[in-house]
Short mmCIF file of C-alpha atoms and ligand atoms in Angstrom, two decimals:
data_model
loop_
_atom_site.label_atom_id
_atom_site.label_comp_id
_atom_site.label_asym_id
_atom_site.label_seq_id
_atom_site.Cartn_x
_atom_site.Cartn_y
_atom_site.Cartn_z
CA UNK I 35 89.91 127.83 87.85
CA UNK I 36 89.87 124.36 89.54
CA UNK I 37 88.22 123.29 92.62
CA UNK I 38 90.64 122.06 95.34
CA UNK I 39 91.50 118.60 96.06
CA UNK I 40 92.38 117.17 99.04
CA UNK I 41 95.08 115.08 100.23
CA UNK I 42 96.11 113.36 103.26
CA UNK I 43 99.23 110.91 104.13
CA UNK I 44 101.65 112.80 102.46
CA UNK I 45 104.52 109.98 103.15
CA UNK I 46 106.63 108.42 100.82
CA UNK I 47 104.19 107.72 97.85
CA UNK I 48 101.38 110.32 98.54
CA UNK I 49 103.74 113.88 98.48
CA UNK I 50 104.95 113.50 94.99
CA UNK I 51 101.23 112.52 94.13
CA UNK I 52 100.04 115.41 95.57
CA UNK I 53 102.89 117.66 93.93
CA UNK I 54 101.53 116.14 90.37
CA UNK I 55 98.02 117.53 91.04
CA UNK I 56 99.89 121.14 92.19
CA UNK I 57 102.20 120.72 88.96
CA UNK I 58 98.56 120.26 87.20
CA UNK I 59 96.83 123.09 88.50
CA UNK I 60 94.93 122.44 91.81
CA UNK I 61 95.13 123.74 94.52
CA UNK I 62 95.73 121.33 97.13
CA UNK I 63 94.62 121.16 100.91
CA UNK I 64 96.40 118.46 102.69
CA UNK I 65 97.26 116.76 106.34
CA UNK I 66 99.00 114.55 107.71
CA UNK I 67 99.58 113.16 111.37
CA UNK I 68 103.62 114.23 110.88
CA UNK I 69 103.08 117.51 109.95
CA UNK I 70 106.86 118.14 108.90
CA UNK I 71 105.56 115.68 105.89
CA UNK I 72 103.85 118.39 104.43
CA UNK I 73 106.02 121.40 104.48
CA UNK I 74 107.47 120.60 101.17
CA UNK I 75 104.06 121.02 99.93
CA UNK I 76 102.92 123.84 101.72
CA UNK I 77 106.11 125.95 99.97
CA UNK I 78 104.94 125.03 96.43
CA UNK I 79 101.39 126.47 97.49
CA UNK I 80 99.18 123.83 99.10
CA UNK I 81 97.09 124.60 102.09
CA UNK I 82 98.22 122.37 105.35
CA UNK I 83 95.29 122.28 107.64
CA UNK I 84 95.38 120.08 110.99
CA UNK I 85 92.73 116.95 110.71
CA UNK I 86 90.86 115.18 107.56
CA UNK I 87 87.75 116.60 109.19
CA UNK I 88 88.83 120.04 107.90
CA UNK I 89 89.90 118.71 104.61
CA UNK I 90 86.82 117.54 104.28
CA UNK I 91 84.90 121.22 105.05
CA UNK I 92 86.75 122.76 102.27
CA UNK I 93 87.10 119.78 99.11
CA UNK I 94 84.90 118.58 96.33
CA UNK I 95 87.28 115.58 96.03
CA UNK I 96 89.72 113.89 98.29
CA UNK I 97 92.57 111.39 97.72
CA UNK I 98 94.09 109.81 100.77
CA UNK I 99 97.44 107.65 100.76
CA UNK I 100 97.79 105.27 103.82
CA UNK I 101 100.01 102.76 105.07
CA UNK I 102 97.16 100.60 105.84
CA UNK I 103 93.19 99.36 106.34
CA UNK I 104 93.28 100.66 110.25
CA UNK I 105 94.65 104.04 109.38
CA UNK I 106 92.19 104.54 106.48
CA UNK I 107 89.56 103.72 108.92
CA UNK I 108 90.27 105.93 111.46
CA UNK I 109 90.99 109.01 108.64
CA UNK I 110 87.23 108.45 107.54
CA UNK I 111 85.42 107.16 110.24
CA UNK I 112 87.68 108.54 113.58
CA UNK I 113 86.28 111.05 116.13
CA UNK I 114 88.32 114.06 113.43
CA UNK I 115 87.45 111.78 109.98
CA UNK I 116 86.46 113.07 107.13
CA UNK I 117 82.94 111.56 107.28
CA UNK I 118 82.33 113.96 109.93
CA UNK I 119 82.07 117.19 107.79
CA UNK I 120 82.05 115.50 104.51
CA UNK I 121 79.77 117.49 101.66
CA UNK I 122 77.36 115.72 99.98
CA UNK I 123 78.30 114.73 96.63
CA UNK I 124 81.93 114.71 97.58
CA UNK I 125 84.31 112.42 95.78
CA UNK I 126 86.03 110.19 97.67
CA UNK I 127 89.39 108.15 96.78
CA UNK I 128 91.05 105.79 98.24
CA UNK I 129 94.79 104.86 97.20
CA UNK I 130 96.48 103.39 99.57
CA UNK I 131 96.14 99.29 99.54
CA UNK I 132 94.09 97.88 102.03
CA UNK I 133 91.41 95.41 102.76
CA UNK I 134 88.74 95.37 99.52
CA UNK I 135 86.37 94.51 102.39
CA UNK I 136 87.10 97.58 104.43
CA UNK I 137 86.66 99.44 101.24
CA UNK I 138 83.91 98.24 100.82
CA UNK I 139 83.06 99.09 104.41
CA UNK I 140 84.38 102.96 103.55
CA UNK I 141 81.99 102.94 100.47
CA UNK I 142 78.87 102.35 102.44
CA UNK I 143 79.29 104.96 105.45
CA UNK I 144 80.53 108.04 102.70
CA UNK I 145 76.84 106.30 101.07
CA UNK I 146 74.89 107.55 103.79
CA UNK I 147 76.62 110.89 103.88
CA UNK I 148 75.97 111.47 100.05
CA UNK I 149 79.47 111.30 99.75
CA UNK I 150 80.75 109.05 96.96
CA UNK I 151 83.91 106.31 97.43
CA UNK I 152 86.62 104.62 95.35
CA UNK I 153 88.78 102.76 95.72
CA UNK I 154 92.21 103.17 93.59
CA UNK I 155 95.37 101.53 94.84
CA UNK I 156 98.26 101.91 92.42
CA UNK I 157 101.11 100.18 91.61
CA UNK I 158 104.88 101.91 90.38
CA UNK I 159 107.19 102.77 93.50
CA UNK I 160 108.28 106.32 94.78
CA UNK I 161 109.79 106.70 91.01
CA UNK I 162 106.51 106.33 89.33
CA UNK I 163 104.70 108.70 91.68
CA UNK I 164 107.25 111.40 90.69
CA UNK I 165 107.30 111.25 87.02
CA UNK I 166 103.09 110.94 87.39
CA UNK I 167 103.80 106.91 85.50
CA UNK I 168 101.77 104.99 88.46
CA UNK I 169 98.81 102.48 87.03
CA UNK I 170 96.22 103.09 89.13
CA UNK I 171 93.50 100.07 89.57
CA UNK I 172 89.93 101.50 90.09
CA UNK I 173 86.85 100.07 92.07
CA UNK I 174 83.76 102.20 92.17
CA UNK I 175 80.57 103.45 90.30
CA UNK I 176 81.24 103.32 86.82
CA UNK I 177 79.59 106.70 86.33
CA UNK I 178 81.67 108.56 89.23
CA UNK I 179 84.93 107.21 87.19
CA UNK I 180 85.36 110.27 84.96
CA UNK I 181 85.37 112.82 87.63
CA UNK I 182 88.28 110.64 89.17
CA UNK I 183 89.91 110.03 86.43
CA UNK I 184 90.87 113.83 85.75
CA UNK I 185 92.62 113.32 89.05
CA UNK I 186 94.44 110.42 88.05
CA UNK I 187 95.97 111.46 84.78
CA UNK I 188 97.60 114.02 86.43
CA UNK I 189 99.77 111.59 89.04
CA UNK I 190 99.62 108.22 86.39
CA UNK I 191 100.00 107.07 82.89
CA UNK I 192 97.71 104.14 83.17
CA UNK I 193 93.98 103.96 84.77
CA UNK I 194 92.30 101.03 84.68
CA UNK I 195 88.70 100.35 85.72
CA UNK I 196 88.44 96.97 87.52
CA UNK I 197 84.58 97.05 88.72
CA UNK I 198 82.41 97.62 91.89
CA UNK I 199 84.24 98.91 95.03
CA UNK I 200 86.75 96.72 96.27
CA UNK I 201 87.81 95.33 92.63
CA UNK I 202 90.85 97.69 91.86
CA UNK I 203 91.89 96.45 95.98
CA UNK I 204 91.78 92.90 94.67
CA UNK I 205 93.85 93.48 91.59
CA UNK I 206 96.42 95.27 93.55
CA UNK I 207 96.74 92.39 95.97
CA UNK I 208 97.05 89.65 93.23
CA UNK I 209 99.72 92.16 91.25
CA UNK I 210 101.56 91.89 94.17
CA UNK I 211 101.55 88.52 95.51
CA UNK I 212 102.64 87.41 91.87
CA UNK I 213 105.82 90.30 92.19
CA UNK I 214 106.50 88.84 95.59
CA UNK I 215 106.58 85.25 94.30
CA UNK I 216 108.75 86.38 91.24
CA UNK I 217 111.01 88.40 93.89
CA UNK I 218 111.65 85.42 96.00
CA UNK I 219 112.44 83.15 93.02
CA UNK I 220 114.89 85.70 91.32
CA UNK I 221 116.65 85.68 94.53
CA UNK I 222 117.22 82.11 95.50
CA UNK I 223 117.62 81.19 91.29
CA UNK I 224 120.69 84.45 91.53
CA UNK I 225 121.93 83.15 94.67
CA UNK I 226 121.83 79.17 93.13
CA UNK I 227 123.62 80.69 90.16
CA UNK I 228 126.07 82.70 91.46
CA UNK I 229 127.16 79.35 94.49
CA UNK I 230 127.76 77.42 90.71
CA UNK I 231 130.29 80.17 89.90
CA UNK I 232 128.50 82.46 87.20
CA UNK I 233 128.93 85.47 86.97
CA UNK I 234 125.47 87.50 88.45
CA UNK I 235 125.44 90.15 85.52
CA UNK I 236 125.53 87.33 83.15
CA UNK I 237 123.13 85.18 85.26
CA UNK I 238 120.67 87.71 84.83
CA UNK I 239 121.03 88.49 81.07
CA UNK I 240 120.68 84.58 80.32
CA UNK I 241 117.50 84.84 82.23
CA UNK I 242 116.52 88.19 80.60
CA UNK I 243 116.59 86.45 77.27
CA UNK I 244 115.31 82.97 78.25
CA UNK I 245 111.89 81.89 79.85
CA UNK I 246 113.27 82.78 83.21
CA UNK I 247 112.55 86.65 82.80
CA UNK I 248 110.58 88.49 84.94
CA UNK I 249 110.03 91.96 86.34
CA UNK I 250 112.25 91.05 89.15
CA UNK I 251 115.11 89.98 87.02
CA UNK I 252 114.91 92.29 84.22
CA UNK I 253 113.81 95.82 85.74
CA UNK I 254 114.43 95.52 89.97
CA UNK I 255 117.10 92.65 90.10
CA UNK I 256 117.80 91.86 93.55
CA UNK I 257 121.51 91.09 93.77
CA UNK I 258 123.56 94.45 94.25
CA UNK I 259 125.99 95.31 91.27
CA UNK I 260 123.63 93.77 88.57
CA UNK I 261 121.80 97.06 87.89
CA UNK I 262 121.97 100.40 88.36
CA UNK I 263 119.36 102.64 90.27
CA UNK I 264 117.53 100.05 91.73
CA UNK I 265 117.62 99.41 96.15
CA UNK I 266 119.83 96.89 95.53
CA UNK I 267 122.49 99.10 94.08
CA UNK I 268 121.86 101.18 97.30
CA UNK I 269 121.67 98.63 100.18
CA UNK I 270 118.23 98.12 99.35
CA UNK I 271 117.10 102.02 100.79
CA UNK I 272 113.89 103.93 99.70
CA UNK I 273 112.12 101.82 97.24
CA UNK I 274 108.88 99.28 98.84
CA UNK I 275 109.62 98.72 102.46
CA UNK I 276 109.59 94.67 103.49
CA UNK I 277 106.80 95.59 105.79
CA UNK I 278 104.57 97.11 103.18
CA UNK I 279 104.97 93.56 100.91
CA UNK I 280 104.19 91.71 104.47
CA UNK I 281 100.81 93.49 104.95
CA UNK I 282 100.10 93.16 101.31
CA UNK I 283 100.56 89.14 101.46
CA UNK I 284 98.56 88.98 104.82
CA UNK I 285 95.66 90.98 102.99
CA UNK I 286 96.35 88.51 100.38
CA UNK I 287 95.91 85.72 102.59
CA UNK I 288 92.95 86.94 104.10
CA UNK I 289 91.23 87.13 100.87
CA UNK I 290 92.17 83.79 100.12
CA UNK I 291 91.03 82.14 103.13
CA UNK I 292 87.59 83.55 102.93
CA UNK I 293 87.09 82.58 99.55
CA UNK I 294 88.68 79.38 100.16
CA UNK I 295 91.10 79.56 97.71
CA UNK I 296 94.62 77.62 97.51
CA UNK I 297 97.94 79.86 97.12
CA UNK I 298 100.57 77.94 98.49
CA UNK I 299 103.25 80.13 97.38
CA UNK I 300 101.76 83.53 98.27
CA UNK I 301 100.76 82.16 101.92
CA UNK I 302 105.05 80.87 101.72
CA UNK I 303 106.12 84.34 100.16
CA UNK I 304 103.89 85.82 103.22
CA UNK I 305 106.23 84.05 105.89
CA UNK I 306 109.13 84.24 104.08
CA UNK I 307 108.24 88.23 104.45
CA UNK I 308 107.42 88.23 108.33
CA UNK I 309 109.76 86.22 109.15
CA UNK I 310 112.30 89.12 107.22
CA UNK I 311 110.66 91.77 109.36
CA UNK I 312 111.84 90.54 112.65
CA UNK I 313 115.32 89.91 111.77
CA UNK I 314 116.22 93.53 110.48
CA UNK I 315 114.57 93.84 107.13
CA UNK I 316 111.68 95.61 107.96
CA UNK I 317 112.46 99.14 106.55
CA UNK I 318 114.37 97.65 103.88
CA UNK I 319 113.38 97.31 100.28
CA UNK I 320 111.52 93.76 99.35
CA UNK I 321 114.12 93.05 97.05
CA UNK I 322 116.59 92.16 100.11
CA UNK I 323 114.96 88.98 100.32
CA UNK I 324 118.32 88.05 98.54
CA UNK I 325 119.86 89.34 101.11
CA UNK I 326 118.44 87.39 103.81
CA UNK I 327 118.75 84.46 101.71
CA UNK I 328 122.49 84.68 101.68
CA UNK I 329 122.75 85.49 105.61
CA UNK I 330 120.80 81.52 106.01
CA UNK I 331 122.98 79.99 103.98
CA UNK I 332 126.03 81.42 105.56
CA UNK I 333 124.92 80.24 109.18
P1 NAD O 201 104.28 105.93 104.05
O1 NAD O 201 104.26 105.26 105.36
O2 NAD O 201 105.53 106.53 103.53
O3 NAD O 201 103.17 107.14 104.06
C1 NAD O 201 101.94 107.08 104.72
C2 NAD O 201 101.64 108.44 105.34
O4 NAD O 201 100.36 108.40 105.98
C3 NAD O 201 102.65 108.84 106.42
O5 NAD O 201 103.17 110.13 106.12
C4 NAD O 201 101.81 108.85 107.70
O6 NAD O 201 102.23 109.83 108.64
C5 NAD O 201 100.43 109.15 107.17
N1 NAD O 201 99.36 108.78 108.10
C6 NAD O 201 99.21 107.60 108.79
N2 NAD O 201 98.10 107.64 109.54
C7 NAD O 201 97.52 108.85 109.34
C8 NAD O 201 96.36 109.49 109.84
N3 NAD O 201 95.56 108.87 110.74
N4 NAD O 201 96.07 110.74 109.41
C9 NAD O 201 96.87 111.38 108.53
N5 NAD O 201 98.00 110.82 108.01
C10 NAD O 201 98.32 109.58 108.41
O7 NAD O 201 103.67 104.89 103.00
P2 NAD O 201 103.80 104.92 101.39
O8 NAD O 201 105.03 104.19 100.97
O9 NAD O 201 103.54 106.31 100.92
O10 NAD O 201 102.57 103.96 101.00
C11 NAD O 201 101.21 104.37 101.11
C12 NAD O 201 100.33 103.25 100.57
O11 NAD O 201 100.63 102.99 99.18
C13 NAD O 201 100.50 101.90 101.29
O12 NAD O 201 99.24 101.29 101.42
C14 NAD O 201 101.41 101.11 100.35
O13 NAD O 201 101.21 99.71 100.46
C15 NAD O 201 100.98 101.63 98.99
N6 NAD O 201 102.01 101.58 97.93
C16 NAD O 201 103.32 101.90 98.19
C17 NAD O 201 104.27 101.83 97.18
C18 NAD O 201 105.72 102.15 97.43
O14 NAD O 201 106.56 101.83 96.56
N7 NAD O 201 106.10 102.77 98.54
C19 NAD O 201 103.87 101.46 95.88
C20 NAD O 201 102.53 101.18 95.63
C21 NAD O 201 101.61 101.24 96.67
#
């Protein structure tokens, strides 16, 4: 039988995650500061225990799923953390996307408890964590990867191994700076487009068959009535909150500035984000930058 894995932040992306690796056979342990996000789980089977500290007493390997760098911190390192009761030899993964320097940070204190960390942020929304299709980008020891990557098959279709700790952080950031980018510029082109008196359905099939076409356009178009089951047929609901994309570009940014590196667009795609967040978009999907777009233009 298999050993049990555990899993905390069971919010939006991490509970189908963790029902992939019940679907798959393990038992699961799991926590998360809302307990009421784990009941779900705890009827198809999985044990809900009250801190990662616990999680840690009973699991071989650990996933956790985050909204960001401070609360991986404190699930690893707080006063209840897992690095408090954490077994040697335990594997340690990290999936949410954060800081590659605070992963980097994680890696070294699970180090000097014999514990071993990775760090795996994936990309594929809430849609790709249910059908277990999420790519997940891996940073770690290249001989702990096989023990993971059991793990992953079960919630992805696509694992790719970017390096030493921190790598699969910094491909996640760059993946999504470039889809924020693409997002913003399928929004204002759609919104040019459609102020010239095209239709937006045929807008976007030019630009699906010309040099135009991105992900943006073709497979998460931003401008409601071009596609079906995307946010923006739904008032831009579930999908990748606004203030997700807006920490992602600030990590971005950070990155960038401490390797001195020029990305005028990302650093423009970052305020373009923030600036969304405090007028109302902040639990919307990132595709409402069209959206907001219109509401300027209209003042
Ligand atoms: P979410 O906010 O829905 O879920 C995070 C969960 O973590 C919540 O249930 C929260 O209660 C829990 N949590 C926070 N602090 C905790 C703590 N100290 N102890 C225990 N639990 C705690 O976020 P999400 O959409 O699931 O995203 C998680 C991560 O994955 C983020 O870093 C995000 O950027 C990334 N991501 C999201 C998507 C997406 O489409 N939503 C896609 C790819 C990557």
């Amino acid at each position: 039988s298999k050993t049990p894995v555990g899993f905390i932040g069971l919010g939006n992306m991490g509970s189908p995650m963790a029902k992939n690796l019940i679907k798959n056979g393990y038992p699961v342990i799991a926590t998360d500061v809302f307990p009421e996000c784990c009941k779900e789980l705890q009827d198809l089977g999985a044990q809900v225990v009250d801190s990662p500290a616990y999680v840690a007493e009973k699991a071989d390997r650990i996933i956790t799923m985050l909204p960001s760098s401070p609360n991986v911190i404190e699930v690893y390192t707080g006063s209840n953390g897992i690095l408090k009761k954490v077994k040697k030899g335990t594997l340690l993964v990290d999936s949410s996307t954060i800081d590659p320097a605070v992963a980097r940070e994680m890696a070294v204190a699970a180090e000097k408890m014999g514990a071993v960390f990775m760090d795996a942020p994936v990309s594929g929304g809430v849609g790709a964590a249910s059908m277990a299709k999420l790519t997940f980008m891996v940073g770690g020891l290249e001989e702990e990867f096989k023990a993971a990557e059991e793990l992953f098959t079960c919630m992805g279709a696509n694992v790719i191994y970017c390096g030493q700790v921190g790598t699969g952080q910094a491909a996640k950031l760059c993946n999504n700076m470039l889809l924020s980018i693409g997002m913003i510029g399928t929004a204002e082109t759609m919104n040019l487009g459609i102020r010239l008196g095209l239709d937006p359905k045929l807008l976007a099939k030019i630009l699906n068959m010309s040099s135009g076409r991105c992900w943006s356009s073709d497979t998460y178009n931003p401008v409601p009535g071009v596609m079906e089951g995307v946010p923006s047929a739904n008032n831009y609901q579930g999908g990748f909150g606004t203030t997700l994309m807006a920490k992602d570009l600030g990590l971005a940014q950070n990155t960038a500035t401490n390797t001195r590196t020029p990305i005028p667009l990302g650093s423009l795609a970052h305020q373009i984000y923030r600036v969304m967040c405090s007028r109302g978009y902040a639990n919307k999907d990132f595709s409402s930058v069209f959206q907001f777009l219109r509401e300027e233009e209209a003042q």
